[in-house]
Amino acid sequence: MTDHVIDHATPRLGSIDRYSPAVLLSLALLFGLLAQALFYRSALGINVGISAIVILAAAYRLRPSGTPIDRLDRWIAPSAVVFGLLPALRVDLMLLLFDVPAAFVLVTMAVVSFSGVPLTRRAADILVILGLVVVGRIVAGGALLLAALPDLGRPLARRSGGRIASVGIGIALAFPFLLIFALLFASADAVFSSAVGNVFDFRKWSIGELIGRMLLAATFTWVAGGLFLLAGRGAETTMSPVLPRLRGLLSSTAGATTLIAVDALFVFFVGLQIAYLFGGIDTLNATGLSYSTYARRGFFELIAVAVLAGGLLFAVELVVSRRTRFYVGAALTLAVATLVIVVSAAYRMQLYQLAYGWTEQRFYALAGIAWLGAGGACAAVLVGRNATRWLPHAAALVGLAVAIAVNIIGPSAYVARQNLERVTNPTALPADASRGLDAQYLATLGDGALPTLVEYLPRLTGSDREALGFTLGMFALYGRDLSPAAFPSFSLDRERARQALLALAEELRSYPPIRGGRTERR
């Protein structure tokens, strides 16, 4: 399949050229001003979702008239909105580190799809090349608009309605200078400062803050300018997919032999280790290893095996000349054996957590196992249908689905609840499992866990309650402003944590200090 350059006639927005530097730069500047108001000294929250929606709305309006969005790409824009709004739900650091970049990538993909460039149906290698082209377009887009700055407003002045747009451009350009001059005049003259202070509270402003806001606005303006150019002109690549041309480098006999050799090793490994994988604590004692050492080392080794096996299967599928029944059987065997390895890794981690409890790292490790397991199931289906070329697409979509599920569950709240249940209701634990409460760790889980910790505090007794109460007061309440957060920073986790602390603030301040601390995690 060859990707052609997409050329579109320049449409009109009313009687104004919607792709003129005046329009694109004006929109980018307006978005930059909005973004600095949303993000400057504000925690990530609903501001991410608002920015994503504004960019998508503007880009959709700027798309070439009459250009349809590929039907396989219609999932991209809704997914971008979902991931943009997830920071308004969860504030866990690991989730933000995934959700925010994912939202940006999905917004960029949606903008490209608006221009009529198909994405989902493209081969994986072409998507990589297209991604590099898009990054270059975004970086160069701001420069192209700035290079056209001397002509700003000229295309509009000769059109109906152009004077209004030109006035808007002038106000946008004058705004930062008005602020600078007003601050300087206020510093130089007390009368002017008092007069202006009756309208604007300049005590909250400084030259340093103004410079910071301007730099932030300029950054967002640059990126938005590149995205708006992409919406109207698309991304170009004339390269044909490389991966299909690799087929035939390996004979079917050689490919089948490779997979059968690996299959034999997998079957031998599972057969030899079956007692240790599913035998529980009693079987483990025979190895002479500590439970912690065995579970950690075994888990990461098995995950590495699953990842490498998936990569090997995908690579052989790309280069094998013919898919004989013998070869397909070997490939399916490897896919199924990999699933068994993933299940054994999950079971091993479950035993470990039954013994020692939950941490955020173990939660995300299990989320990774879920992704590998679902990816392995997709691989088995795709191998059977001779569609392995879609495996990267399936892995990406499964990853997004797992990420949404993790956000819905709420890792920190889940971890806190599971560990508190071990203390308040330990009947389901193994006889030799740890039952201690690591109050210091629980109190540092963040805002997502605070409502759960406050909920369980009355159920605890004795030293456990005192330890959790004191650590909550020390780590979560002390020095915290319990007033409502500014709207751009709104997040459901953050607001629920604030309300929970407000309800229990006096009690938390009454707990006496505890000596030392204990750590039950392993």
Short mmCIF file of C-alpha atoms in Angstrom, two decimals:
data_model
loop_
_atom_site.label_atom_id
_atom_site.label_comp_id
_atom_site.label_asym_id
_atom_site.label_seq_id
_atom_site.Cartn_x
_atom_site.Cartn_y
_atom_site.Cartn_z
CA MET A 1 0.00 0.00 0.00
CA THR A 2 1.39 3.35 -0.97
CA ASP A 3 0.59 6.47 0.99
CA HIS A 4 -0.04 9.42 -1.24
CA VAL A 5 0.38 13.08 -0.53
CA ILE A 6 -2.96 14.55 0.39
CA ASP A 7 -3.67 17.79 -1.38
CA HIS A 8 -6.81 19.69 -0.62
CA ALA A 9 -8.19 22.89 -1.99
CA THR A 10 -8.07 25.68 0.54
CA PRO A 11 -11.59 26.10 1.88
CA ARG A 12 -13.11 29.28 3.22
CA LEU A 13 -14.46 30.08 6.65
CA GLY A 14 -17.24 32.45 5.63
CA SER A 15 -15.31 34.90 3.47
CA ILE A 16 -12.05 34.48 5.43
CA ASP A 17 -9.31 32.04 4.46
CA ARG A 18 -9.33 29.66 7.39
CA TYR A 19 -5.75 28.55 6.65
CA SER A 20 -4.24 32.02 6.42
CA PRO A 21 -1.47 32.77 8.93
CA ALA A 22 -3.79 35.37 10.47
CA VAL A 23 -6.45 32.84 11.39
CA LEU A 24 -4.12 30.01 12.45
CA LEU A 25 -1.81 32.22 14.47
CA SER A 26 -4.77 33.99 16.09
CA LEU A 27 -6.27 30.66 17.13
CA ALA A 28 -2.91 29.45 18.40
CA LEU A 29 -2.39 32.65 20.41
CA LEU A 30 -5.84 32.40 21.94
CA PHE A 31 -5.17 28.80 22.92
CA GLY A 32 -1.82 29.80 24.40
CA LEU A 33 -3.52 32.43 26.57
CA LEU A 34 -6.13 29.90 27.67
CA ALA A 35 -3.51 27.26 28.42
CA GLN A 36 -1.38 29.53 30.62
CA ALA A 37 -4.49 30.40 32.61
CA LEU A 38 -5.28 26.71 33.01
CA PHE A 39 -1.82 25.34 33.78
CA TYR A 40 0.34 28.04 35.36
CA ARG A 41 0.97 26.97 38.97
CA SER A 42 -1.98 24.62 38.75
CA ALA A 43 -1.95 20.91 39.44
CA LEU A 44 -2.99 18.60 36.64
CA GLY A 45 -6.71 17.99 36.68
CA ILE A 46 -9.63 19.01 34.55
CA ASN A 47 -7.37 21.51 32.76
CA VAL A 48 -5.94 18.63 30.71
CA GLY A 49 -9.39 17.64 29.49
CA ILE A 50 -10.41 21.21 28.69
CA SER A 51 -7.26 21.72 26.62
CA ALA A 52 -7.80 18.47 24.73
CA ILE A 53 -11.42 19.33 23.92
CA VAL A 54 -10.54 22.86 22.76
CA ILE A 55 -7.77 21.60 20.46
CA LEU A 56 -10.00 18.88 19.02
CA ALA A 57 -12.88 21.29 18.42
CA ALA A 58 -10.67 23.83 16.65
CA ALA A 59 -8.89 21.18 14.60
CA TYR A 60 -12.18 19.62 13.53
CA ARG A 61 -13.41 23.02 12.38
CA LEU A 62 -10.18 23.56 10.44
CA ARG A 63 -10.27 20.22 8.63
CA PRO A 64 -10.63 20.33 4.82
CA SER A 65 -14.28 20.72 3.85
CA GLY A 66 -15.97 17.50 2.83
CA THR A 67 -13.08 15.30 3.97
CA PRO A 68 -14.43 12.21 5.74
CA ILE A 69 -12.70 10.64 8.71
CA ASP A 70 -11.68 7.05 8.03
CA ARG A 71 -14.24 4.77 9.70
CA LEU A 72 -11.49 2.81 11.49
CA ASP A 73 -10.21 6.06 13.01
CA ARG A 74 -13.47 7.16 14.61
CA TRP A 75 -12.38 5.76 17.97
CA ILE A 76 -9.38 8.10 18.25
CA ALA A 77 -11.07 11.43 19.09
CA PRO A 78 -13.37 9.96 21.80
CA SER A 79 -10.38 8.15 23.30
CA ALA A 80 -8.43 11.42 23.35
CA VAL A 81 -11.26 13.08 25.28
CA VAL A 82 -11.44 10.16 27.74
CA PHE A 83 -7.71 10.22 28.50
CA GLY A 84 -7.78 14.00 28.69
CA LEU A 85 -10.46 13.83 31.37
CA LEU A 86 -8.85 11.02 33.40
CA PRO A 87 -6.64 13.45 35.39
CA ALA A 88 -9.90 14.98 36.61
CA LEU A 89 -10.68 11.56 38.10
CA ARG A 90 -7.36 10.24 39.45
CA VAL A 91 -4.24 11.95 40.79
CA ASP A 92 -1.96 8.92 41.22
CA LEU A 93 1.47 9.89 39.91
CA MET A 94 1.95 6.73 37.83
CA LEU A 95 -1.44 7.22 36.21
CA LEU A 96 -0.68 10.85 35.36
CA LEU A 97 2.64 9.80 33.83
CA PHE A 98 0.68 7.56 31.45
CA ASP A 99 -2.61 9.41 30.99
CA VAL A 100 -1.24 12.85 30.07
CA PRO A 101 1.21 11.66 27.36
CA ALA A 102 -1.44 9.25 26.07
CA ALA A 103 -3.92 12.13 25.82
CA PHE A 104 -1.41 14.22 23.86
CA VAL A 105 -0.61 11.37 21.46
CA LEU A 106 -4.30 10.61 20.92
CA VAL A 107 -5.13 14.29 20.36
CA THR A 108 -2.37 14.48 17.76
CA MET A 109 -3.64 11.30 16.07
CA ALA A 110 -7.18 12.70 16.05
CA VAL A 111 -5.98 15.95 14.46
CA VAL A 112 -4.20 14.00 11.72
CA SER A 113 -7.27 11.82 11.15
CA PHE A 114 -9.45 14.94 10.79
CA SER A 115 -7.40 15.90 7.72
CA GLY A 116 -8.41 12.65 6.02
CA VAL A 117 -5.18 10.72 6.62
CA PRO A 118 -6.03 7.14 7.67
CA LEU A 119 -4.11 5.82 10.67
CA THR A 120 -5.57 2.64 12.16
CA ARG A 121 -5.46 0.70 8.90
CA ARG A 122 -1.80 1.63 8.28
CA ALA A 123 1.03 -0.85 8.75
CA ALA A 124 3.09 -0.48 11.92
CA ASP A 125 6.25 0.68 10.14
CA ILE A 126 4.35 3.35 8.21
CA LEU A 127 2.82 4.57 11.47
CA VAL A 128 6.31 5.01 12.90
CA ILE A 129 7.41 7.01 9.84
CA LEU A 130 4.20 9.01 9.89
CA GLY A 131 4.73 9.74 13.56
CA LEU A 132 8.15 11.23 12.81
CA VAL A 133 6.62 13.33 10.03
CA VAL A 134 3.92 14.58 12.39
CA VAL A 135 6.46 15.51 15.08
CA GLY A 136 8.41 17.46 12.48
CA ARG A 137 5.25 19.21 11.33
CA ILE A 138 4.35 20.24 14.88
CA VAL A 139 7.85 21.58 15.57
CA ALA A 140 8.00 23.38 12.23
CA GLY A 141 4.40 24.57 12.38
CA GLY A 142 5.05 27.23 14.99
CA ALA A 143 8.07 28.47 13.05
CA LEU A 144 6.04 28.70 9.83
CA LEU A 145 3.40 30.80 11.53
CA LEU A 146 5.99 33.06 13.16
CA ALA A 147 7.70 33.52 9.81
CA ALA A 148 4.39 34.80 8.47
CA LEU A 149 3.99 37.23 11.38
CA PRO A 150 4.82 40.30 9.24
CA ASP A 151 1.82 39.48 7.06
CA LEU A 152 -0.51 39.01 10.00
CA GLY A 153 -3.88 40.57 9.29
CA ARG A 154 -3.25 41.49 5.66
CA PRO A 155 -5.37 38.66 4.20
CA LEU A 156 -8.17 39.61 6.57
CA ALA A 157 -8.22 43.33 5.95
CA ARG A 158 -9.48 42.88 2.41
CA ARG A 159 -12.35 40.59 3.36
CA SER A 160 -15.74 41.14 4.88
CA GLY A 161 -15.52 40.80 8.65
CA GLY A 162 -11.75 41.17 8.45
CA ARG A 163 -11.68 44.37 10.49
CA ILE A 164 -13.23 42.64 13.52
CA ALA A 165 -10.72 39.81 13.29
CA SER A 166 -7.87 42.29 12.93
CA VAL A 167 -9.01 44.14 16.06
CA GLY A 168 -9.00 40.83 17.92
CA ILE A 169 -5.48 40.11 16.73
CA GLY A 170 -4.34 43.55 17.84
CA ILE A 171 -5.82 43.10 21.30
CA ALA A 172 -4.17 39.68 21.67
CA LEU A 173 -0.78 41.09 20.66
CA ALA A 174 -1.12 44.12 22.94
CA PHE A 175 -2.26 42.16 26.01
CA PRO A 176 1.18 41.12 27.39
CA PHE A 177 2.56 44.62 26.84
CA LEU A 178 -0.41 46.16 28.65
CA LEU A 179 0.30 43.93 31.64
CA ILE A 180 4.01 44.78 31.70
CA PHE A 181 3.42 48.51 31.44
CA ALA A 182 0.66 48.42 34.06
CA LEU A 183 2.92 46.59 36.52
CA LEU A 184 5.75 49.04 35.95
CA PHE A 185 3.46 52.07 36.35
CA ALA A 186 1.95 50.57 39.50
CA SER A 187 5.43 50.14 40.97
CA ALA A 188 6.43 53.70 40.03
CA ASP A 189 3.35 55.62 41.18
CA ALA A 190 1.26 54.99 44.29
CA VAL A 191 -1.78 56.85 42.94
CA PHE A 192 -1.84 54.77 39.75
CA SER A 193 -1.29 51.62 41.79
CA SER A 194 -4.24 52.46 44.05
CA ALA A 195 -6.51 53.31 41.12
CA VAL A 196 -5.71 50.15 39.22
CA GLY A 197 -5.74 48.07 42.39
CA ASN A 198 -9.41 48.90 42.84
CA VAL A 199 -10.05 46.89 39.68
CA PHE A 200 -7.20 44.36 39.58
CA ASP A 201 -5.36 42.80 42.51
CA PHE A 202 -1.77 43.20 41.35
CA ARG A 203 -0.46 41.95 44.68
CA LYS A 204 -0.80 38.44 43.25
CA TRP A 205 1.26 39.36 40.21
CA SER A 206 4.97 39.93 39.69
CA ILE A 207 7.31 40.41 36.76
CA GLY A 208 8.64 36.88 37.28
CA GLU A 209 5.16 35.39 37.20
CA LEU A 210 4.29 37.38 34.10
CA ILE A 211 7.41 36.11 32.32
CA GLY A 212 6.55 32.56 33.36
CA ARG A 213 3.03 32.89 32.03
CA MET A 214 4.28 34.36 28.76
CA LEU A 215 6.77 31.51 28.27
CA LEU A 216 4.09 28.92 29.02
CA ALA A 217 1.66 30.63 26.64
CA ALA A 218 4.34 30.76 23.92
CA THR A 219 5.02 27.03 24.29
CA PHE A 220 1.37 26.09 24.00
CA THR A 221 0.93 28.55 21.13
CA TRP A 222 3.77 26.91 19.21
CA VAL A 223 2.39 23.39 19.67
CA ALA A 224 -1.17 24.47 18.87
CA GLY A 225 0.02 26.21 15.71
CA GLY A 226 1.62 22.99 14.50
CA LEU A 227 -1.50 20.98 15.30
CA PHE A 228 -3.76 23.45 13.51
CA LEU A 229 -1.55 23.27 10.41
CA LEU A 230 -1.79 19.48 10.55
CA ALA A 231 -5.58 19.63 10.74
CA GLY A 232 -5.79 21.51 7.47
CA ARG A 233 -2.94 20.00 5.49
CA GLY A 234 -2.51 16.50 6.87
CA ALA A 235 0.72 14.54 7.04
CA GLU A 236 2.54 13.39 3.95
CA THR A 237 4.51 10.24 3.31
CA THR A 238 5.10 8.52 -0.02
CA MET A 239 6.86 5.46 1.41
CA SER A 240 5.51 1.97 0.92
CA PRO A 241 5.38 -0.39 3.90
CA VAL A 242 8.70 -2.14 4.49
CA LEU A 243 7.53 -5.05 6.63
CA PRO A 244 5.58 -6.92 3.88
CA ARG A 245 8.75 -6.97 1.77
CA LEU A 246 10.52 -8.96 4.49
CA ARG A 247 8.34 -12.02 3.86
CA GLY A 248 10.31 -14.85 2.33
CA LEU A 249 13.59 -14.23 4.15
CA LEU A 250 12.98 -17.42 6.15
CA SER A 251 11.67 -20.70 4.78
CA SER A 252 8.63 -22.29 6.38
CA THR A 253 10.74 -25.25 7.51
CA ALA A 254 13.30 -23.02 9.19
CA GLY A 255 10.56 -20.94 10.82
CA ALA A 256 8.72 -24.00 12.11
CA THR A 257 11.96 -25.50 13.41
CA THR A 258 12.77 -22.31 15.30
CA LEU A 259 9.37 -22.19 16.94
CA ILE A 260 9.32 -25.92 17.76
CA ALA A 261 12.69 -25.63 19.49
CA VAL A 262 11.36 -22.77 21.62
CA ASP A 263 8.11 -24.68 22.22
CA ALA A 264 10.08 -27.63 23.56
CA LEU A 265 11.95 -25.42 25.99
CA PHE A 266 8.72 -23.81 27.17
CA VAL A 267 7.02 -27.16 27.72
CA PHE A 268 10.07 -28.46 29.59
CA PHE A 269 10.21 -25.35 31.77
CA VAL A 270 6.52 -25.44 32.67
CA GLY A 271 6.62 -29.18 33.34
CA LEU A 272 9.71 -28.89 35.54
CA GLN A 273 8.50 -25.86 37.48
CA ILE A 274 4.82 -26.76 37.76
CA ALA A 275 5.16 -27.74 41.41
CA TYR A 276 6.85 -24.47 42.30
CA LEU A 277 4.55 -22.34 40.17
CA PHE A 278 1.35 -23.68 41.72
CA GLY A 279 2.50 -25.45 44.88
CA GLY A 280 2.21 -22.55 47.29
CA ILE A 281 4.26 -21.79 50.38
CA ASP A 282 4.89 -25.38 51.50
CA THR A 283 6.46 -26.31 48.18
CA LEU A 284 8.54 -23.15 48.21
CA ASN A 285 10.09 -24.01 51.57
CA ALA A 286 11.79 -26.97 49.91
CA THR A 287 13.80 -24.64 47.66
CA GLY A 288 15.58 -22.93 50.55
CA LEU A 289 14.71 -19.49 49.13
CA SER A 290 12.88 -16.78 51.02
CA TYR A 291 9.36 -16.12 49.79
CA SER A 292 10.25 -12.57 48.85
CA THR A 293 13.32 -13.53 46.83
CA TYR A 294 11.55 -16.35 45.01
CA ALA A 295 8.48 -14.32 44.08
CA ARG A 296 10.33 -11.23 42.90
CA ARG A 297 12.94 -13.04 40.83
CA GLY A 298 10.51 -15.51 39.38
CA PHE A 299 7.96 -12.86 38.49
CA PHE A 300 10.26 -10.61 36.51
CA GLU A 301 11.94 -13.55 34.77
CA LEU A 302 8.60 -14.91 33.62
CA ILE A 303 7.48 -11.49 32.40
CA ALA A 304 10.71 -11.17 30.41
CA VAL A 305 10.07 -14.59 28.89
CA ALA A 306 6.55 -13.59 27.83
CA VAL A 307 7.71 -10.33 26.22
CA LEU A 308 10.56 -11.99 24.33
CA ALA A 309 8.33 -14.84 23.17
CA GLY A 310 5.79 -12.38 21.77
CA GLY A 311 8.54 -10.49 19.96
CA LEU A 312 9.96 -13.69 18.51
CA LEU A 313 6.57 -14.84 17.27
CA PHE A 314 5.88 -11.49 15.61
CA ALA A 315 9.32 -11.39 13.97
CA VAL A 316 9.09 -14.93 12.57
CA GLU A 317 5.60 -14.21 11.23
CA LEU A 318 7.00 -11.27 9.29
CA VAL A 319 9.77 -13.16 7.51
CA VAL A 320 8.49 -16.72 7.03
CA SER A 321 7.86 -17.58 3.37
CA ARG A 322 4.83 -19.87 3.73
CA ARG A 323 2.47 -20.59 6.60
CA THR A 324 2.10 -24.36 6.46
CA ARG A 325 -0.11 -26.22 8.91
CA PHE A 326 2.99 -27.49 10.64
CA TYR A 327 4.27 -23.95 11.07
CA VAL A 328 0.91 -22.56 12.23
CA GLY A 329 0.66 -25.34 14.82
CA ALA A 330 4.10 -24.46 16.17
CA ALA A 331 3.20 -20.76 16.29
CA LEU A 332 -0.07 -21.42 18.12
CA THR A 333 1.74 -23.68 20.58
CA LEU A 334 4.16 -20.88 21.40
CA ALA A 335 1.30 -18.40 21.87
CA VAL A 336 -0.57 -20.76 24.20
CA ALA A 337 2.61 -21.65 26.12
CA THR A 338 3.30 -17.95 26.59
CA LEU A 339 -0.18 -17.51 28.04
CA VAL A 340 0.57 -20.29 30.53
CA ILE A 341 3.75 -18.47 31.55
CA VAL A 342 1.77 -15.25 32.05
CA VAL A 343 -0.82 -17.07 34.17
CA SER A 344 1.93 -18.60 36.29
CA ALA A 345 3.48 -15.16 36.83
CA ALA A 346 0.10 -13.81 37.93
CA TYR A 347 -0.41 -16.72 40.32
CA ARG A 348 3.05 -16.26 41.77
CA MET A 349 2.35 -12.59 42.42
CA GLN A 350 -0.98 -13.47 44.02
CA LEU A 351 0.73 -15.82 46.47
CA TYR A 352 3.27 -13.13 47.25
CA GLN A 353 0.58 -10.56 47.98
CA LEU A 354 -1.39 -12.97 50.13
CA ALA A 355 1.71 -13.31 52.28
CA TYR A 356 2.89 -9.70 52.41
CA GLY A 357 0.11 -7.42 51.20
CA TRP A 358 -0.23 -4.91 48.39
CA THR A 359 1.86 -2.02 47.14
CA GLU A 360 1.31 0.27 44.19
CA GLN A 361 4.23 -1.36 42.38
CA ARG A 362 2.62 -4.79 42.71
CA PHE A 363 -0.70 -3.41 41.53
CA TYR A 364 0.90 -2.01 38.36
CA ALA A 365 2.80 -5.25 37.90
CA LEU A 366 -0.51 -7.12 37.84
CA ALA A 367 -1.88 -4.55 35.40
CA GLY A 368 1.11 -5.32 33.19
CA ILE A 369 0.31 -9.03 33.48
CA ALA A 370 -3.27 -8.33 32.42
CA TRP A 371 -1.95 -6.47 29.37
CA LEU A 372 0.41 -9.32 28.49
CA GLY A 373 -2.32 -11.91 28.96
CA ALA A 374 -4.81 -10.06 26.77
CA GLY A 375 -2.06 -9.41 24.23
CA GLY A 376 -1.17 -13.10 24.20
CA ALA A 377 -4.80 -14.04 23.59
CA CYS A 378 -4.93 -11.54 20.71
CA ALA A 379 -1.71 -13.01 19.33
CA ALA A 380 -3.17 -16.52 19.34
CA VAL A 381 -6.28 -15.34 17.48
CA LEU A 382 -4.27 -13.31 14.95
CA VAL A 383 -1.86 -16.18 14.28
CA GLY A 384 -4.77 -18.50 13.59
CA ARG A 385 -6.29 -15.96 11.16
CA ASN A 386 -3.01 -15.08 9.43
CA ALA A 387 -3.29 -11.47 10.62
CA THR A 388 -0.24 -11.11 12.85
CA ARG A 389 0.61 -7.79 11.17
CA TRP A 390 -2.14 -6.29 13.34
CA LEU A 391 -0.50 -7.43 16.59
CA PRO A 392 1.09 -4.00 17.38
CA HIS A 393 -2.29 -2.34 16.83
CA ALA A 394 -4.02 -4.87 19.10
CA ALA A 395 -1.34 -4.46 21.77
CA ALA A 396 -1.76 -0.68 21.73
CA LEU A 397 -5.56 -0.86 21.97
CA VAL A 398 -5.38 -3.44 24.77
CA GLY A 399 -2.92 -1.18 26.58
CA LEU A 400 -5.35 1.74 26.39
CA ALA A 401 -8.18 -0.46 27.65
CA VAL A 402 -6.08 -1.68 30.60
CA ALA A 403 -5.11 1.91 31.40
CA ILE A 404 -8.77 2.99 31.48
CA ALA A 405 -9.62 0.03 33.73
CA VAL A 406 -6.77 0.93 36.10
CA ASN A 407 -8.03 4.51 36.29
CA ILE A 408 -11.55 3.32 37.06
CA ILE A 409 -10.30 1.03 39.84
CA GLY A 410 -8.03 3.65 41.42
CA PRO A 411 -4.69 2.03 42.37
CA SER A 412 -3.94 3.88 45.61
CA ALA A 413 -7.46 3.45 47.00
CA TYR A 414 -7.45 -0.23 46.04
CA VAL A 415 -4.06 -0.85 47.65
CA ALA A 416 -5.13 0.94 50.83
CA ARG A 417 -8.39 -1.01 51.05
CA GLN A 418 -6.72 -4.39 50.53
CA ASN A 419 -4.08 -3.73 53.18
CA LEU A 420 -6.62 -2.46 55.70
CA GLU A 421 -8.82 -5.50 55.08
CA ARG A 422 -5.85 -7.68 56.04
CA VAL A 423 -5.91 -6.05 59.47
CA THR A 424 -9.66 -5.71 60.05
CA ASN A 425 -10.63 -9.07 58.52
CA PRO A 426 -7.63 -11.42 58.43
CA THR A 427 -9.60 -14.68 58.27
CA ALA A 428 -8.89 -15.24 54.55
CA LEU A 429 -5.10 -14.95 54.94
CA PRO A 430 -2.71 -17.91 55.09
CA ALA A 431 -1.63 -18.94 58.58
CA ASP A 432 1.91 -17.59 58.17
CA ALA A 433 0.93 -14.37 56.35
CA SER A 434 2.00 -10.99 57.66
CA ARG A 435 -0.81 -9.11 59.42
CA GLY A 436 0.94 -5.92 60.48
CA LEU A 437 -0.13 -2.45 59.40
CA ASP A 438 2.41 -0.23 57.66
CA ALA A 439 0.72 3.06 58.56
CA GLN A 440 3.52 5.21 57.18
CA TYR A 441 3.29 3.63 53.73
CA LEU A 442 -0.51 3.91 53.67
CA ALA A 443 -0.41 7.59 54.62
CA THR A 444 1.94 8.34 51.73
CA LEU A 445 -0.27 6.76 49.05
CA GLY A 446 -1.69 10.15 48.14
CA ASP A 447 -5.07 11.78 47.79
CA GLY A 448 -6.60 8.81 46.02
CA ALA A 449 -6.24 6.68 49.16
CA LEU A 450 -7.20 9.26 51.80
CA PRO A 451 -11.00 8.71 51.75
CA THR A 452 -10.44 4.96 52.20
CA LEU A 453 -7.98 5.50 55.06
CA VAL A 454 -10.38 7.87 56.81
CA GLU A 455 -13.22 5.38 56.29
CA TYR A 456 -11.28 2.51 57.88
CA LEU A 457 -9.72 4.50 60.74
CA PRO A 458 -12.66 3.93 63.17
CA ARG A 459 -12.50 0.18 62.48
CA LEU A 460 -8.92 -0.08 63.70
CA THR A 461 -8.08 -0.57 67.35
CA GLY A 462 -5.22 0.11 69.71
CA SER A 463 -1.80 0.91 68.33
CA ASP A 464 -2.88 0.44 64.70
CA ARG A 465 -5.44 3.21 64.99
CA GLU A 466 -3.03 5.53 66.77
CA ALA A 467 -0.30 4.88 64.22
CA LEU A 468 -2.55 5.51 61.23
CA GLY A 469 -4.18 8.54 62.83
CA PHE A 470 -0.86 10.17 63.65
CA THR A 471 0.72 9.46 60.26
CA LEU A 472 -2.37 10.77 58.46
CA GLY A 473 -2.12 13.97 60.45
CA MET A 474 1.60 14.24 59.79
CA PHE A 475 1.75 13.34 56.08
CA ALA A 476 -1.70 14.30 54.78
CA LEU A 477 -3.06 17.07 57.02
CA TYR A 478 -0.07 19.03 58.34
CA GLY A 479 0.61 22.14 56.27
CA ARG A 480 -2.20 21.40 53.83
CA ASP A 481 -4.60 24.06 52.62
CA LEU A 482 -8.09 22.60 52.97
CA SER A 483 -9.80 25.30 50.95
CA PRO A 484 -11.29 24.22 47.60
CA ALA A 485 -8.78 23.95 44.77
CA ALA A 486 -8.93 26.31 41.81
CA PHE A 487 -11.14 25.08 39.00
CA PRO A 488 -8.30 24.23 36.54
CA SER A 489 -6.80 21.88 39.16
CA PHE A 490 -10.06 20.13 39.99
CA SER A 491 -9.82 16.37 40.35
CA LEU A 492 -12.33 14.05 41.99
CA ASP A 493 -9.60 12.31 44.01
CA ARG A 494 -8.27 15.65 45.26
CA GLU A 495 -11.72 16.94 46.25
CA ARG A 496 -12.76 13.72 48.02
CA ALA A 497 -9.48 13.75 49.96
CA ARG A 498 -10.06 17.37 51.01
CA GLN A 499 -13.56 16.62 52.25
CA ALA A 500 -12.38 13.52 54.12
CA LEU A 501 -9.66 15.49 55.90
CA LEU A 502 -12.08 18.29 56.76
CA ALA A 503 -14.44 15.82 58.40
CA LEU A 504 -11.69 14.29 60.55
CA ALA A 505 -9.23 17.17 60.98
CA GLU A 506 -9.74 17.68 64.73
CA GLU A 507 -9.44 13.97 65.50
CA LEU A 508 -6.27 13.61 63.43
CA ARG A 509 -4.64 16.50 65.30
CA SER A 510 -5.38 14.79 68.63
CA TYR A 511 -3.36 11.61 68.03
CA PRO A 512 -0.09 11.48 70.01
CA PRO A 513 3.24 10.99 68.20
CA ILE A 514 4.41 7.42 67.76
CA ARG A 515 7.94 6.26 68.30
CA GLY A 516 9.79 4.87 65.34
CA GLY A 517 7.78 2.96 62.81
CA ARG A 518 7.45 -0.43 61.32
CA THR A 519 7.51 -1.60 57.80
CA GLU A 520 5.62 -4.75 56.93
CA ARG A 521 6.18 -4.58 53.18
CA ARG A 522 8.57 -7.00 51.48
#
